[in-house]
Amino acid sequence: MTDFEPQFTVVLRGYDVRAVDDWIDQLRAGGTAPARFRVVLRGYDTAQVDRYVEQVSRR
């Protein structure tokens, strides 16, 4: 887990905000669920989320 609160930009087409936020909550609670998110209108920037997932997966 990281020591910072992730900040993601909301874009026209991006990952489902609720799904990403739920995944981060599960991760903080000790979960190890794989990060797979659907693309929706008005979601988190996919590149930013993918970069975050990659960072926390290396730990």
PDB file of N, CA, C and O in Angstrom, residues 8-16 20 37-40 42-54:
ATOM      1  N   PHE A   8      -6.860  11.357  -8.716  1.00  0.00           N
ATOM      2  CA  PHE A   8      -7.101  11.055 -10.119  1.00  0.00           C
ATOM      3  C   PHE A   8      -7.961  12.150 -10.745  1.00  0.00           C
ATOM      4  O   PHE A   8      -8.898  12.645 -10.120  1.00  0.00           O
ATOM      5  N   THR A   9      -7.665  12.482 -11.978  1.00  0.00           N
ATOM      6  CA  THR A   9      -8.436  13.459 -12.732  1.00  0.00           C
ATOM      7  C   THR A   9      -9.668  12.773 -13.315  1.00  0.00           C
ATOM      8  O   THR A   9      -9.571  11.654 -13.823  1.00  0.00           O
ATOM      9  N   VAL A  10     -10.813  13.428 -13.252  1.00  0.00           N
ATOM     10  CA  VAL A  10     -12.032  12.910 -13.882  1.00  0.00           C
ATOM     11  C   VAL A  10     -12.036  13.406 -15.327  1.00  0.00           C
ATOM     12  O   VAL A  10     -11.869  14.591 -15.594  1.00  0.00           O
ATOM     13  N   VAL A  11     -12.201  12.459 -16.246  1.00  0.00           N
ATOM     14  CA  VAL A  11     -12.174  12.762 -17.677  1.00  0.00           C
ATOM     15  C   VAL A  11     -13.476  12.290 -18.330  1.00  0.00           C
ATOM     16  O   VAL A  11     -14.281  11.598 -17.702  1.00  0.00           O
ATOM     17  N   LEU A  12     -13.654  12.657 -19.595  1.00  0.00           N
ATOM     18  CA  LEU A  12     -14.887  12.312 -20.300  1.00  0.00           C
ATOM     19  C   LEU A  12     -15.102  10.805 -20.354  1.00  0.00           C
ATOM     20  O   LEU A  12     -16.193  10.313 -20.096  1.00  0.00           O
ATOM     21  N   ARG A  13     -14.075  10.042 -20.696  1.00  0.00           N
ATOM     22  CA  ARG A  13     -14.159   8.577 -20.704  1.00  0.00           C
ATOM     23  C   ARG A  13     -13.030   8.045 -19.851  1.00  0.00           C
ATOM     24  O   ARG A  13     -11.861   8.250 -20.166  1.00  0.00           O
ATOM     25  N   GLY A  14     -13.390   7.367 -18.775  1.00  0.00           N
ATOM     26  CA  GLY A  14     -12.383   6.832 -17.868  1.00  0.00           C
ATOM     27  C   GLY A  14     -12.954   5.696 -17.045  1.00  0.00           C
ATOM     28  O   GLY A  14     -14.081   5.253 -17.265  1.00  0.00           O
ATOM     29  N   TYR A  15     -12.151   5.238 -16.087  1.00  0.00           N
ATOM     30  CA  TYR A  15     -12.582   4.128 -15.236  1.00  0.00           C
ATOM     31  C   TYR A  15     -13.682   4.568 -14.279  1.00  0.00           C
ATOM     32  O   TYR A  15     -13.643   5.660 -13.734  1.00  0.00           O
ATOM     33  N   ASP A  16     -14.614   3.666 -14.040  1.00  0.00           N
ATOM     34  CA  ASP A  16     -15.728   3.894 -13.134  1.00  0.00           C
ATOM     35  C   ASP A  16     -15.213   4.341 -11.763  1.00  0.00           C
ATOM     36  O   ASP A  16     -14.444   3.636 -11.112  1.00  0.00           O
ATOM     37  N   VAL A  20     -13.216   2.082  -8.761  1.00  0.00           N
ATOM     38  CA  VAL A  20     -11.836   2.369  -8.372  1.00  0.00           C
ATOM     39  C   VAL A  20     -11.768   2.688  -6.885  1.00  0.00           C
ATOM     40  O   VAL A  20     -10.917   2.158  -6.157  1.00  0.00           O
ATOM     41  N   PHE A  37     -11.291  -2.561 -14.154  1.00  0.00           N
ATOM     42  CA  PHE A  37     -12.337  -1.549 -14.124  1.00  0.00           C
ATOM     43  C   PHE A  37     -12.909  -1.349 -15.518  1.00  0.00           C
ATOM     44  O   PHE A  37     -12.195  -1.420 -16.500  1.00  0.00           O
ATOM     45  N   ARG A  38     -14.202  -1.045 -15.564  1.00  0.00           N
ATOM     46  CA  ARG A  38     -14.803  -0.766 -16.872  1.00  0.00           C
ATOM     47  C   ARG A  38     -14.691   0.728 -17.167  1.00  0.00           C
ATOM     48  O   ARG A  38     -14.650   1.556 -16.251  1.00  0.00           O
ATOM     49  N   VAL A  39     -14.646   1.038 -18.432  1.00  0.00           N
ATOM     50  CA  VAL A  39     -14.570   2.425 -18.882  1.00  0.00           C
ATOM     51  C   VAL A  39     -15.996   2.953 -19.027  1.00  0.00           C
ATOM     52  O   VAL A  39     -16.863   2.289 -19.608  1.00  0.00           O
ATOM     53  N   VAL A  40     -16.229   4.151 -18.480  1.00  0.00           N
ATOM     54  CA  VAL A  40     -17.549   4.776 -18.496  1.00  0.00           C
ATOM     55  C   VAL A  40     -17.400   6.241 -18.892  1.00  0.00           C
ATOM     56  O   VAL A  40     -16.291   6.776 -18.940  1.00  0.00           O
ATOM     57  N   ARG A  42     -17.383   9.974 -17.954  1.00  0.00           N
ATOM     58  CA  ARG A  42     -17.028  10.699 -16.726  1.00  0.00           C
ATOM     59  C   ARG A  42     -16.467   9.765 -15.664  1.00  0.00           C
ATOM     60  O   ARG A  42     -17.122   9.414 -14.701  1.00  0.00           O
ATOM     61  N   GLY A  43     -15.251   9.358 -15.871  1.00  0.00           N
ATOM     62  CA  GLY A  43     -14.567   8.482 -14.927  1.00  0.00           C
ATOM     63  C   GLY A  43     -13.150   8.948 -14.699  1.00  0.00           C
ATOM     64  O   GLY A  43     -12.700   9.955 -15.245  1.00  0.00           O
ATOM     65  N   TYR A  44     -12.430   8.183 -13.876  1.00  0.00           N
ATOM     66  CA  TYR A  44     -11.037   8.514 -13.576  1.00  0.00           C
ATOM     67  C   TYR A  44     -10.152   8.249 -14.784  1.00  0.00           C
ATOM     68  O   TYR A  44     -10.327   7.255 -15.492  1.00  0.00           O
ATOM     69  N   ASP A  45      -9.169   9.120 -14.972  1.00  0.00           N
ATOM     70  CA  ASP A  45      -8.190   8.984 -16.047  1.00  0.00           C
ATOM     71  C   ASP A  45      -7.550   7.593 -15.983  1.00  0.00           C
ATOM     72  O   ASP A  45      -6.975   7.211 -14.960  1.00  0.00           O
ATOM     73  N   THR A  46      -7.651   6.850 -17.068  1.00  0.00           N
ATOM     74  CA  THR A  46      -7.180   5.466 -17.065  1.00  0.00           C
ATOM     75  C   THR A  46      -5.666   5.361 -16.859  1.00  0.00           C
ATOM     76  O   THR A  46      -5.213   4.469 -16.148  1.00  0.00           O
ATOM     77  N   ALA A  47      -4.903   6.255 -17.463  1.00  0.00           N
ATOM     78  CA  ALA A  47      -3.441   6.197 -17.326  1.00  0.00           C
ATOM     79  C   ALA A  47      -3.026   6.444 -15.876  1.00  0.00           C
ATOM     80  O   ALA A  47      -2.123   5.781 -15.356  1.00  0.00           O
ATOM     81  N   GLN A  48      -3.677   7.378 -15.209  1.00  0.00           N
ATOM     82  CA  GLN A  48      -3.348   7.674 -13.818  1.00  0.00           C
ATOM     83  C   GLN A  48      -3.674   6.483 -12.917  1.00  0.00           C
ATOM     84  O   GLN A  48      -2.879   6.112 -12.047  1.00  0.00           O
ATOM     85  N   VAL A  49      -4.840   5.889 -13.123  1.00  0.00           N
ATOM     86  CA  VAL A  49      -5.233   4.736 -12.302  1.00  0.00           C
ATOM     87  C   VAL A  49      -4.314   3.554 -12.589  1.00  0.00           C
ATOM     88  O   VAL A  49      -3.842   2.886 -11.662  1.00  0.00           O
ATOM     89  N   ASP A  50      -4.029   3.293 -13.858  1.00  0.00           N
ATOM     90  CA  ASP A  50      -3.136   2.184 -14.205  1.00  0.00           C
ATOM     91  C   ASP A  50      -1.761   2.365 -13.565  1.00  0.00           C
ATOM     92  O   ASP A  50      -1.173   1.396 -13.073  1.00  0.00           O
ATOM     93  N   ARG A  51      -1.257   3.576 -13.563  1.00  0.00           N
ATOM     94  CA  ARG A  51       0.045   3.865 -12.944  1.00  0.00           C
ATOM     95  C   ARG A  51      -0.007   3.591 -11.435  1.00  0.00           C
ATOM     96  O   ARG A  51       0.892   2.995 -10.864  1.00  0.00           O
ATOM     97  N   TYR A  52      -1.090   3.991 -10.780  1.00  0.00           N
ATOM     98  CA  TYR A  52      -1.259   3.757  -9.350  1.00  0.00           C
ATOM     99  C   TYR A  52      -1.333   2.253  -9.059  1.00  0.00           C
ATOM    100  O   TYR A  52      -0.675   1.754  -8.146  1.00  0.00           O
ATOM    101  N   VAL A  53      -2.123   1.528  -9.848  1.00  0.00           N
ATOM    102  CA  VAL A  53      -2.255   0.081  -9.661  1.00  0.00           C
ATOM    103  C   VAL A  53      -0.889  -0.576  -9.818  1.00  0.00           C
ATOM    104  O   VAL A  53      -0.519  -1.461  -9.035  1.00  0.00           O
ATOM    105  N   GLU A  54      -0.133  -0.164 -10.808  1.00  0.00           N
ATOM    106  CA  GLU A  54       1.202  -0.712 -11.019  1.00  0.00           C
ATOM    107  C   GLU A  54       2.113  -0.447  -9.820  1.00  0.00           C
ATOM    108  O   GLU A  54       2.832  -1.326  -9.373  1.00  0.00           O
TER     109      GLU A  54
END
